[in-house]
XYZ file of C-alpha atoms in Angstrom:
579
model
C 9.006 -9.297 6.456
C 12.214 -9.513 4.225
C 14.229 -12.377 3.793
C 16.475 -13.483 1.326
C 15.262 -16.970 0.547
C 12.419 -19.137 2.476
C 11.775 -22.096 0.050
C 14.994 -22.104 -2.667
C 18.205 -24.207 -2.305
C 21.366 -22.175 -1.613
C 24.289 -23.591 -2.643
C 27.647 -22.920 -1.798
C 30.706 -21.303 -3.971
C 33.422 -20.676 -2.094
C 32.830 -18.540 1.238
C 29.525 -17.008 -0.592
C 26.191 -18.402 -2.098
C 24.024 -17.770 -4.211
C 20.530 -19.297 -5.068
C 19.905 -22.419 -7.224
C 17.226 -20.285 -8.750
C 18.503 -17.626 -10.936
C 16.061 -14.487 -10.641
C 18.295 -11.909 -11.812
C 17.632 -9.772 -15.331
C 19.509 -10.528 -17.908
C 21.834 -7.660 -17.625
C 22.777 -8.627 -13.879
C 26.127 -7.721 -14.229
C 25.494 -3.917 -15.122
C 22.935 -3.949 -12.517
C 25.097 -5.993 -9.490
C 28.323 -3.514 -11.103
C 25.829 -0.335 -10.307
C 25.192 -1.454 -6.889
C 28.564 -1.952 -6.303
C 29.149 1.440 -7.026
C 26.540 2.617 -5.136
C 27.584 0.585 -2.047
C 31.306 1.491 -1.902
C 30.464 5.583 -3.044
C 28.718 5.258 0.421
C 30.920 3.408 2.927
C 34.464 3.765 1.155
C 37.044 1.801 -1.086
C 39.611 1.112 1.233
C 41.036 -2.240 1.889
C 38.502 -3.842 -0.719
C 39.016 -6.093 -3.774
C 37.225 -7.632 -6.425
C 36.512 -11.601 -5.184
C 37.613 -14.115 -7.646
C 34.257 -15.468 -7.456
C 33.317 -12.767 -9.882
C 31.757 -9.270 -10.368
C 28.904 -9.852 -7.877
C 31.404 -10.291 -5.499
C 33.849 -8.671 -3.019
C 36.765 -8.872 -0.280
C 38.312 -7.271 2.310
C 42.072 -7.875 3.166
C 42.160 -8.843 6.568
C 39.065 -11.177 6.670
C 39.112 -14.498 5.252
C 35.195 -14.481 3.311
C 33.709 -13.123 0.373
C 30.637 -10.822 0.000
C 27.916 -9.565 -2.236
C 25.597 -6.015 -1.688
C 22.291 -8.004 -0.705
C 20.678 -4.571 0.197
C 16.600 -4.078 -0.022
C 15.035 -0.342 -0.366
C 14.098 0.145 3.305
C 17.517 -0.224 5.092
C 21.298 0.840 4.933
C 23.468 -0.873 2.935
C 23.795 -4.646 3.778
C 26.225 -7.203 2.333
C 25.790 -11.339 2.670
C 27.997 -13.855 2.622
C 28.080 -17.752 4.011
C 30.367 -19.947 5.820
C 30.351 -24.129 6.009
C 30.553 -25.155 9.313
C 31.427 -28.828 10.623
C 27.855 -30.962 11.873
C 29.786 -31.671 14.813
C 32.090 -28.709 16.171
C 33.065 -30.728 19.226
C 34.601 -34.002 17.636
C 36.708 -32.436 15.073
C 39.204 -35.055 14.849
C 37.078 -37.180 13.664
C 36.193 -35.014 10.368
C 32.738 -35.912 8.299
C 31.480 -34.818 5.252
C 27.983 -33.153 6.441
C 28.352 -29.619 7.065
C 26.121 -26.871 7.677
C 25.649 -23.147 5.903
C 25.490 -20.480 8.169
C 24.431 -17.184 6.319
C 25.511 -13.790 7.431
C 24.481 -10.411 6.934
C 26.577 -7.610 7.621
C 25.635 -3.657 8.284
C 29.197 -1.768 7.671
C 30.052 1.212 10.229
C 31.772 3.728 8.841
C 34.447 4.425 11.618
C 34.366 0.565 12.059
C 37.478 -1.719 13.044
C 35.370 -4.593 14.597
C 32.180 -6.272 14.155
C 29.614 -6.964 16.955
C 27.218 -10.124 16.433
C 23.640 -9.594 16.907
C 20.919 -12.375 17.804
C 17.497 -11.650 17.930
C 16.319 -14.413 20.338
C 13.679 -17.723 19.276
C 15.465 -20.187 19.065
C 14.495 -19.895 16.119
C 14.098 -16.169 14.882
C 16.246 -14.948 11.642
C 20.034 -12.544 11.948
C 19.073 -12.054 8.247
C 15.512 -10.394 8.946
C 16.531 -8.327 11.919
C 18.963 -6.140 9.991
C 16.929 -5.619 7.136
C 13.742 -4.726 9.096
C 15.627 -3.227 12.502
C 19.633 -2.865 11.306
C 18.720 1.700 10.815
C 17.799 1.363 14.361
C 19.989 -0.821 15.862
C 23.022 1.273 14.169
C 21.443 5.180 15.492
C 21.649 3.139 18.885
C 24.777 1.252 18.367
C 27.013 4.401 16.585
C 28.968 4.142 13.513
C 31.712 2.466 15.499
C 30.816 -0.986 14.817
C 29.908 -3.298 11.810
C 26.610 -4.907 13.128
C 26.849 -8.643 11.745
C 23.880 -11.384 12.428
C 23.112 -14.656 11.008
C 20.997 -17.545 10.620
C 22.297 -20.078 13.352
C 22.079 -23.347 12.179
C 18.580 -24.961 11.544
C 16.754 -21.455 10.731
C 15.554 -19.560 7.637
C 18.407 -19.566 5.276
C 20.760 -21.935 7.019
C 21.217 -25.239 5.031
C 19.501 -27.707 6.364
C 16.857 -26.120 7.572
C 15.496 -27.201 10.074
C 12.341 -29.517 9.513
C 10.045 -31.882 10.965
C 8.024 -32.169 7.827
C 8.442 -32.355 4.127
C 6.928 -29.213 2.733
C 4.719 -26.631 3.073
C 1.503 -28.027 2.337
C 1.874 -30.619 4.866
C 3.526 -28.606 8.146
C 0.374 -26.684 7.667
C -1.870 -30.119 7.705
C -0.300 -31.629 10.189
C 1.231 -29.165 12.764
C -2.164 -27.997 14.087
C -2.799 -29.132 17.923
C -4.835 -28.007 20.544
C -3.037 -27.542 23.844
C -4.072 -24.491 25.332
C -7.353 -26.544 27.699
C -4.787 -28.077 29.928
C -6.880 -30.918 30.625
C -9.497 -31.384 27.835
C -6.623 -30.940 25.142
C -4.365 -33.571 27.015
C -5.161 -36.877 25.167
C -4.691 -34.607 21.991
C -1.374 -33.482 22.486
C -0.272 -36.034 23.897
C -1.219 -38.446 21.293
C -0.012 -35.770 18.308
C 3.138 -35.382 20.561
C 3.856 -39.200 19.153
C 3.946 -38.730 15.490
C 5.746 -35.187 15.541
C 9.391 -36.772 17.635
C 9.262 -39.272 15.292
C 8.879 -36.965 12.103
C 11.747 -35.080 13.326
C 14.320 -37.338 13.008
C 13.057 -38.776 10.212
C 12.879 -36.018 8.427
C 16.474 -34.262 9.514
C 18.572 -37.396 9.590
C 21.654 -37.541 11.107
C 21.383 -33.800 11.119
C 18.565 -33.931 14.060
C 20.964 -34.350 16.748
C 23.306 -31.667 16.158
C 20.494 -28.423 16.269
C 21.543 -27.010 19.903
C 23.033 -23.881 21.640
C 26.535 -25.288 22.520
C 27.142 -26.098 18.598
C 25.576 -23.014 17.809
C 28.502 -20.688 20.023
C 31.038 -22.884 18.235
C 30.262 -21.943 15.094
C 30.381 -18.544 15.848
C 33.742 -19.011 16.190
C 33.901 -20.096 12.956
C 32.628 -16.527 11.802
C 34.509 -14.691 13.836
C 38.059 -15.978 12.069
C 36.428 -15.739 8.639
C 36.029 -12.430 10.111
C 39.717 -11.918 10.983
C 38.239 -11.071 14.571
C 39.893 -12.392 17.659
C 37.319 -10.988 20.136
C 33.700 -11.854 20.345
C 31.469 -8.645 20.673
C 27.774 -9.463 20.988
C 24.385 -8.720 21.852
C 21.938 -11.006 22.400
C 18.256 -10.647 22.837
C 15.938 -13.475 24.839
C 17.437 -16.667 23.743
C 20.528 -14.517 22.252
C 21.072 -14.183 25.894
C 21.449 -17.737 26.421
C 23.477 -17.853 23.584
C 25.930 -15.374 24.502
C 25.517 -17.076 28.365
C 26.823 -20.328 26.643
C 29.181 -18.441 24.210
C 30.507 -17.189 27.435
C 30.757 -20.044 28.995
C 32.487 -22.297 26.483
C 34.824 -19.958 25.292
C 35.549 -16.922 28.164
C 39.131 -16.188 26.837
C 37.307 -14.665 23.282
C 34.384 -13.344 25.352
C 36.104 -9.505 25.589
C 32.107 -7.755 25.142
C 28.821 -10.052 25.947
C 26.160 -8.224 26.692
C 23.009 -10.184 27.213
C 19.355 -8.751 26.936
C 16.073 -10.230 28.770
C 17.972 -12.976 30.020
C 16.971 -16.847 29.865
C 18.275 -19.065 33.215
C 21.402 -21.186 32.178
C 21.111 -23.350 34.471
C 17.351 -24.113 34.245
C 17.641 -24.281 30.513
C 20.451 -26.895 30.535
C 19.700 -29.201 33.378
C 16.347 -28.027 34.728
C 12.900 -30.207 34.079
C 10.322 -27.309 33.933
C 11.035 -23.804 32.917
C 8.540 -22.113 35.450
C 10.571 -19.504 36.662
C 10.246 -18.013 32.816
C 6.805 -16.977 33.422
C 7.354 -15.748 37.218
C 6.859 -11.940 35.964
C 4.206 -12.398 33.479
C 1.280 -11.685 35.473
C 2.821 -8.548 36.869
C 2.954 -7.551 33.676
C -0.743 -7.862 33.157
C -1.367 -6.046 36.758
C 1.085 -3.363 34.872
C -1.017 -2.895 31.750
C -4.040 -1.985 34.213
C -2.650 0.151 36.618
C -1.195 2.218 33.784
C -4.198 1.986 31.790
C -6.435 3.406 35.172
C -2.926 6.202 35.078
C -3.962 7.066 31.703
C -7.164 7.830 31.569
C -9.968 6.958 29.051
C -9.316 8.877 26.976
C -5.457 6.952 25.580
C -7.027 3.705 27.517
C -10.904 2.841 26.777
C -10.574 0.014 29.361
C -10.421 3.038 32.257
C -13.869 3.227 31.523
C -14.725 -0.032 33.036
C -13.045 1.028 36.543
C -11.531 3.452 38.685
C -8.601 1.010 40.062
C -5.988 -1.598 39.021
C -8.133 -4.348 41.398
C -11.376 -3.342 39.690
C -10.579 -3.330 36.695
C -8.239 -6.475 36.574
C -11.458 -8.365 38.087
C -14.233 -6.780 35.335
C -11.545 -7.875 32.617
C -11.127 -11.490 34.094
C -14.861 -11.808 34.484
C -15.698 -10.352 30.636
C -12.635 -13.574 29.720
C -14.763 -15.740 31.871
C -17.930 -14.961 29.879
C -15.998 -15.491 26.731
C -14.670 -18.656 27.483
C -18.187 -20.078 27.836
C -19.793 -18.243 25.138
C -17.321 -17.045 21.711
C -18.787 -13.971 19.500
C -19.511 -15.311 15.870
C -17.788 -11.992 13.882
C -19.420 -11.650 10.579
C -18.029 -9.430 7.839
C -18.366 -10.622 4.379
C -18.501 -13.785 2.503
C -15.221 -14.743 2.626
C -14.184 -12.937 6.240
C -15.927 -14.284 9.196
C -15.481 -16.564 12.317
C -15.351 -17.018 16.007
C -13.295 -14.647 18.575
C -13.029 -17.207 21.215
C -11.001 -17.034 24.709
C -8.050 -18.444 23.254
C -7.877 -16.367 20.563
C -7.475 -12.754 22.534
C -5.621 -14.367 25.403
C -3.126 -15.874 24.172
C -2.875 -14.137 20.777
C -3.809 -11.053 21.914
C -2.888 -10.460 25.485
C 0.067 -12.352 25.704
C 2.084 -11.235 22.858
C 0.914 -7.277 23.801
C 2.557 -7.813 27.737
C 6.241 -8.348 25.622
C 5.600 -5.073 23.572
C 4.171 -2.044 25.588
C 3.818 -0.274 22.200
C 0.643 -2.589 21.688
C -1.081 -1.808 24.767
C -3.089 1.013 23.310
C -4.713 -1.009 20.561
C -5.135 -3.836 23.088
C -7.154 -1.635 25.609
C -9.212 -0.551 22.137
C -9.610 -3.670 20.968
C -10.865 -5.653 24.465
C -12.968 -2.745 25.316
C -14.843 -3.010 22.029
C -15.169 -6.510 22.774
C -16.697 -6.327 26.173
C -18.995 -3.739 24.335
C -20.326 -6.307 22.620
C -18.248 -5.502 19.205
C -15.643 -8.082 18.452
C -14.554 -6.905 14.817
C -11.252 -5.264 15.670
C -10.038 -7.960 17.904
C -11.102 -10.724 15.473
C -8.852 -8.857 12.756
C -5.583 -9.038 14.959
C -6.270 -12.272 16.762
C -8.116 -14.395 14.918
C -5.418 -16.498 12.662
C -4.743 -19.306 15.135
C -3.379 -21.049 11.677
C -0.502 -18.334 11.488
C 2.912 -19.890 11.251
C 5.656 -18.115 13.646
C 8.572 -19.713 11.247
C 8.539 -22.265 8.147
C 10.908 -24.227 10.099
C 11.196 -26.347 13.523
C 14.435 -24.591 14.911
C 12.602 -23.839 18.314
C 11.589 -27.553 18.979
C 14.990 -28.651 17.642
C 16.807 -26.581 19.859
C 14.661 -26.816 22.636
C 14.829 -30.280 23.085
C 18.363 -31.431 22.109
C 19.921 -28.583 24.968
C 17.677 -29.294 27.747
C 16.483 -32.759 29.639
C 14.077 -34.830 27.479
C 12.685 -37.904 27.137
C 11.248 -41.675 28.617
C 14.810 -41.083 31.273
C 13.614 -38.396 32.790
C 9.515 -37.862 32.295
C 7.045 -40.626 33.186
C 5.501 -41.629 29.427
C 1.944 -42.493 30.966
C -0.223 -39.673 30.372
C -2.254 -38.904 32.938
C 1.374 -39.614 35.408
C 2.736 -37.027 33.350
C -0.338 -34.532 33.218
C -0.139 -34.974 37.554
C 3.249 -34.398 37.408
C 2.934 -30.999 35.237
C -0.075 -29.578 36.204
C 0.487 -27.810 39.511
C 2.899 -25.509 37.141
C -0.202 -23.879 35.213
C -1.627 -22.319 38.559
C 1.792 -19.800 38.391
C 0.413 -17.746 35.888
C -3.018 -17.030 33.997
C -0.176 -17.575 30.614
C 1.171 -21.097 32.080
C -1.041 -22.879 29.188
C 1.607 -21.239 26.316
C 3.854 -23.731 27.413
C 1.768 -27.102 27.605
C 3.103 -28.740 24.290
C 6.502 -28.248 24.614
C 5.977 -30.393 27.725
C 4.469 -33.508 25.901
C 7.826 -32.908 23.426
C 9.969 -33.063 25.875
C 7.942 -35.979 27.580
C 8.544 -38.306 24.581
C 11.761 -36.567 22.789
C 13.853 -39.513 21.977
C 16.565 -37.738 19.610
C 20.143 -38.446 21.485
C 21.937 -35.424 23.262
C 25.049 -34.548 21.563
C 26.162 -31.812 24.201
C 28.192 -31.762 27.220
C 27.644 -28.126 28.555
C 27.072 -27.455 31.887
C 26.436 -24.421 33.129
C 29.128 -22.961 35.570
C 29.026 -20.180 38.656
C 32.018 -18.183 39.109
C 33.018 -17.700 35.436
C 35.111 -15.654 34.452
C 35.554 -14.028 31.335
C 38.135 -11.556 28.980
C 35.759 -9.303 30.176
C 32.716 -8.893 32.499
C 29.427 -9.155 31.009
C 26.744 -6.380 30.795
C 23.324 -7.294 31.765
C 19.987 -5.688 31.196
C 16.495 -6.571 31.714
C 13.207 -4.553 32.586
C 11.862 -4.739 35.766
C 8.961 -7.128 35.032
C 9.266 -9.267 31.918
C 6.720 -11.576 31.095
C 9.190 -14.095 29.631
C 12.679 -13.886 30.803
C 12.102 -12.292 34.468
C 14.655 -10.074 36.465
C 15.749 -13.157 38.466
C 17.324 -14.728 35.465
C 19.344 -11.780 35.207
C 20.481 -11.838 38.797
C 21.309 -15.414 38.145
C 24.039 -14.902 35.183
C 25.291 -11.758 37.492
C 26.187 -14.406 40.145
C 27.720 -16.486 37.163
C 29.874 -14.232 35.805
C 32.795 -12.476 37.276
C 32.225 -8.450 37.740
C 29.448 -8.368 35.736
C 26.839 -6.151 35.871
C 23.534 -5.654 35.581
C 21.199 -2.961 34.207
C 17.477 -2.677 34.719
C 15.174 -0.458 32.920
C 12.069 0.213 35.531
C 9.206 -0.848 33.201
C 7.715 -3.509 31.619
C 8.443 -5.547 28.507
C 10.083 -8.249 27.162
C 13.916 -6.944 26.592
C 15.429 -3.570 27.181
C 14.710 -2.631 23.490
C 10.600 -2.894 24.575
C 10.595 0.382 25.730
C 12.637 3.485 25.043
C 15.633 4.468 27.675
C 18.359 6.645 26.499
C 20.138 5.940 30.213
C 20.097 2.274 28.952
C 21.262 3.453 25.367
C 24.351 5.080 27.209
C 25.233 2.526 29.051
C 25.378 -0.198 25.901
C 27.854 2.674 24.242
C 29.998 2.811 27.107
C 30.878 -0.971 27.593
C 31.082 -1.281 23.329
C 33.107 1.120 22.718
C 35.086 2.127 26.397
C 34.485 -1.715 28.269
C 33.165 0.291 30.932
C 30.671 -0.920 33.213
C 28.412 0.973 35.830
C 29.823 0.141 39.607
C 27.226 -1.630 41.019
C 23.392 -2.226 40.442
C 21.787 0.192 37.984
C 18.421 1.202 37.396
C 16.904 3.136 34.063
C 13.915 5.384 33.695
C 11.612 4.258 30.729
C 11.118 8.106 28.563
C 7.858 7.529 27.460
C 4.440 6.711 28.366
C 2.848 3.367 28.014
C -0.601 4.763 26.915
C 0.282 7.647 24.022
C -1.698 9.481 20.886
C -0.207 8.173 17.761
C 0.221 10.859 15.457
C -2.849 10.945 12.324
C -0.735 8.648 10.145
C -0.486 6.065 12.554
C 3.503 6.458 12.807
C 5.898 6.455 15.898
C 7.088 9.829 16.834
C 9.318 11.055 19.382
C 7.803 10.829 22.883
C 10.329 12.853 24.532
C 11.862 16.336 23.603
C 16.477 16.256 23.643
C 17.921 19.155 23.041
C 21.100 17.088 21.757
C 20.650 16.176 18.522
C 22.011 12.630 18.901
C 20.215 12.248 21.649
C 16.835 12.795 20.147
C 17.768 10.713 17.020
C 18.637 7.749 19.449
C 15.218 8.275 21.537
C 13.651 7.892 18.271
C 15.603 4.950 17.082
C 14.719 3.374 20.319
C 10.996 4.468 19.673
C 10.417 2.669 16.142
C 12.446 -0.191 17.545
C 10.216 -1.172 20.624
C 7.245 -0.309 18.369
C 8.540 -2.942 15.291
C 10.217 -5.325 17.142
C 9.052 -8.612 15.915
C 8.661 -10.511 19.569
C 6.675 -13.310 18.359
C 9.647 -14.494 16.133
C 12.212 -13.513 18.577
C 11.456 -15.349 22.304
């Protein structure tokens, strides 16, 4: 993963930054001068200037922001820059000296006029990261027509303040572990850890703590867009980009000229809704998915098959083998230094439930449970065994989380075993209902002020209608969500890729990929309901170097390079840093 700065102070020189810690060579200025060069031999010299901030940096004359070539060997050409943003974007008469630094990161087009924003989803997951690890595909997908800009919304990765619910390091690793998953055993646990961690919050982030949420958020991105010298928003958001753009949408229609939300989160359940249990309404179709493609397959792309001949059989042999685990973990021994236990926990929720976002992992899943049930536990132990693995350095997603939605003593009963009555008919909707048990107790005790007055409105219209998509069965943001925002918006539309995943981009459609050009670049939207073939298999040979390939043959060259774009992007998709 590549990101500009996890643990160093950025501080702020005009529209740019830079970081406290100076790692350059001596002889930066040859080497930022040659990079320069580079960068503007490959995208063009017009309409650019030399920044007064110096060498390093850069202008354009019709946006208001400077920039610096913050490009890494494994992507396109990317530039950075940084706006301040007020702490409060909704009570600016009142002006105050804390502010916010948003980062950006920008991908130039080469026939591009505008820029379309890109959020990967979270709350919580990094602009910055997604262009350098996904930008290549997201532009073969996208055209040369746009500039593809992201950031770091405020609270996470690079933004300053980050957010934080603990001093350092050493100690969010010490203190943030909790068991949660055993809805009932783990209860007094949580619940009592739930304590400490809303008070750290605040006292850690200050006067800061209560202005982390999604409405502040789509202001600022106002704020980019005229440092921009943009009048229209153009966007694409991904999971929680979709409730983003959804609130973007909402707060500001008369900029909102091309929204197009992905795997879309309920607005209205979000905002003013107690329990999000709709989220997980698809996820166990997703799991009947995995077998009844697996059983298509054959044993020989799906070792699972082995076990049965149908989707019922084989379902019930794998739930029975999880059964056995749960009493019983497998002690996996491989050296001195590499050895533990591969309990439940660890391939159900580690495994399984990240794998039912990302088709492109079912393969190694079916390898990796079948071994397993075989009495071999090595492979799965290797993928799903670091329970201690951090998602982000940061506490964006319980920041966020919390300030937008309805949280604490008003609105939960603070006993605990009232509140574990109250919340524990919603873990019998899904076998993947425990994934959300300690964001419950947070939002049970939550006691940081809300600071936003969004509400959620039907009938909404916009500069222009919204484009839609979702997959048919999406273990996190389901289909209804999407119908939802359709009825919110006026004329929008939706999209639906006939598969499984989390997001359109979890599985390769070029139908899909022709749609998003057609409302970027023409506004135009399919007539009614619309429904995409998935091109590729869910169970496939990798090729002997373990690398995507194409899984479908175009004749049209574009079209082939787009199927492959949309190939490596389902397969390196980072989901579990962008729900």
């Amino acid at each position: 993963m590549t990101e500009l700065v996890m643990d160093e102070k950025y501080t702020s020189r005009g529209s740019s930054w830079s970081r406290q810690k100076d790692l350059r060579p001596k002889n930066h200025l040859i080497v930022a001068l040659f990079i320069m060069c580079c960068y503007l031999s490959f995208y063009g010299w017009s309409g650019i200037s030399q920044a007064k901030d110096g060498p390093n940096y850069f202008e354009y004359s019709d946006e208001n922001i400077n920039w610096k070539p913050c490009n890494n060997s494994n992507s396109l050409p990317l530039e950075c820059s940084s706006i301040k943003v007020p702490i409060d974007q909704f009570d600016l008469e009142h002006p105050r000296n804390e502010t916010f630094i948003i980062p950006l990161i920008r991908m130039r087009g080469i026939n591009a006029t505008q820029n379309l924003f890109l959020n990967p989803g979270g709350p919580g997951a990094s602009g910055f990261d997604l262009l350098h690890r996904r930008g290549e595909q997201l532009k073969a997908i996208i055209g040369e027509g746009f500039h593809l800009v992201s950031f770091d919304p405020r609270g996470v990765n690079n933004s300053v303040p980050r957010a934080s619910c603990y001093p350092d390091e050493r100690t969010r690793q010490e203190l943030s572990r909790v068991r949660s998953l055993d809805v009932l055993s783990d209860s007094p646990e949580v619940f009592a850890w739930a304590k400490n961690f809303i008070q750290a919050c605040p006292d850690t982030m200050g006067e800061y703590a209560k202005y982390l949420n999604t409405p502040q958020t789509a202001a600022d991105m106002n704020d980019i867009l005229d440092a921009l010298g943009q009048e229209d928003m153009i966007y694409w958001g991904f999971s929680y980009g979709s409730l983003l753009g959804q609130t973007y949408a909402g707060l500001f229609p008369e900029r909102s000229k091309r929204i197009i939300i992905d795997g879309v989160i309920d607005q209205f359940d979000w905002y003013g809704g107690l329990f999000e249990a709709q989220s997980l309404v698809d996820t166990d179709m997703v799991l009947d998915g995995f077998f009844e493609e697996c059983v298509k397959s054959g044993p020989e792309r799906c070792p699972l098959a082995r076990m049965a001949a149908t989707k019922k059989e084989l379902r019930g042999k794998v739930l029975s083998s999880m059964t056995v685990l749960q009493d019983q973990p497998i002690s996996v021994y491989i050296n001195k230094s590499i050895h533990g236990l591969l309990d439940y926990e660890k391939l159900w929720f580690n495994g399984v439930f990240p794998a039912l976002h990302k088709p492109s992992m079912w393969s190694e899943l079916a390898h990796n449970m079948y071994n397993v049930f075989q009495g071999n536990a090595t492979d799965a132990f290797l993928a799903y065994g670091n329970q201690e693995a951090q998602k982000w350095r940061h506490e964006a997603f319980e920041f966020i989380t919390l300030n937008d939605g309805i949280s604490g003593p008003e609105h939960w009963p603070q006993d605990r075993q009232t509140f574990l009555d109250k919340i524990a008919p919603l873990f019998n909707l899904s076998l993947f209902s425990p994934v959300q048990s300690k964001n419950y107790y947070l939002r049970q005790q939550w006691t940081v002020s809300r600071t936003h007055s969004y509400v959620p409105r039907k009938n909404m219209k916009t500069a222009h209608p919204l484009l839609i998509l979702s997959t048919t069965y999406d273990p996190v943001c389901p289909l209804i969500a999407a119908k939802t925002a359709n009825e919110a918006f006026e004329g929008s539309k939706i999209v639906e890729v006939s598969g499984y995943g989390h997001c359109s981009i979890a599985v390769p459609s070029l139908c899909l990929a022709k749609y998003v050009r057609a409302f970027l670049y023409e506004g135009r939207l399919p007539h009614t309901y619309t429904q995409c073939e998935v091109d590729s298999p869910y169970f496939h040979e990798s090729d002997k170097s373990g690398q995507s390939s194409p899984q479908r043959v175009f004749e049209d060259t574009e079209e082939a390079e787009i199927h492959l774009a949309q190939v490596l992007l389902a397969d390196g998709w980072d989901f579990a840093s962008a729900n």
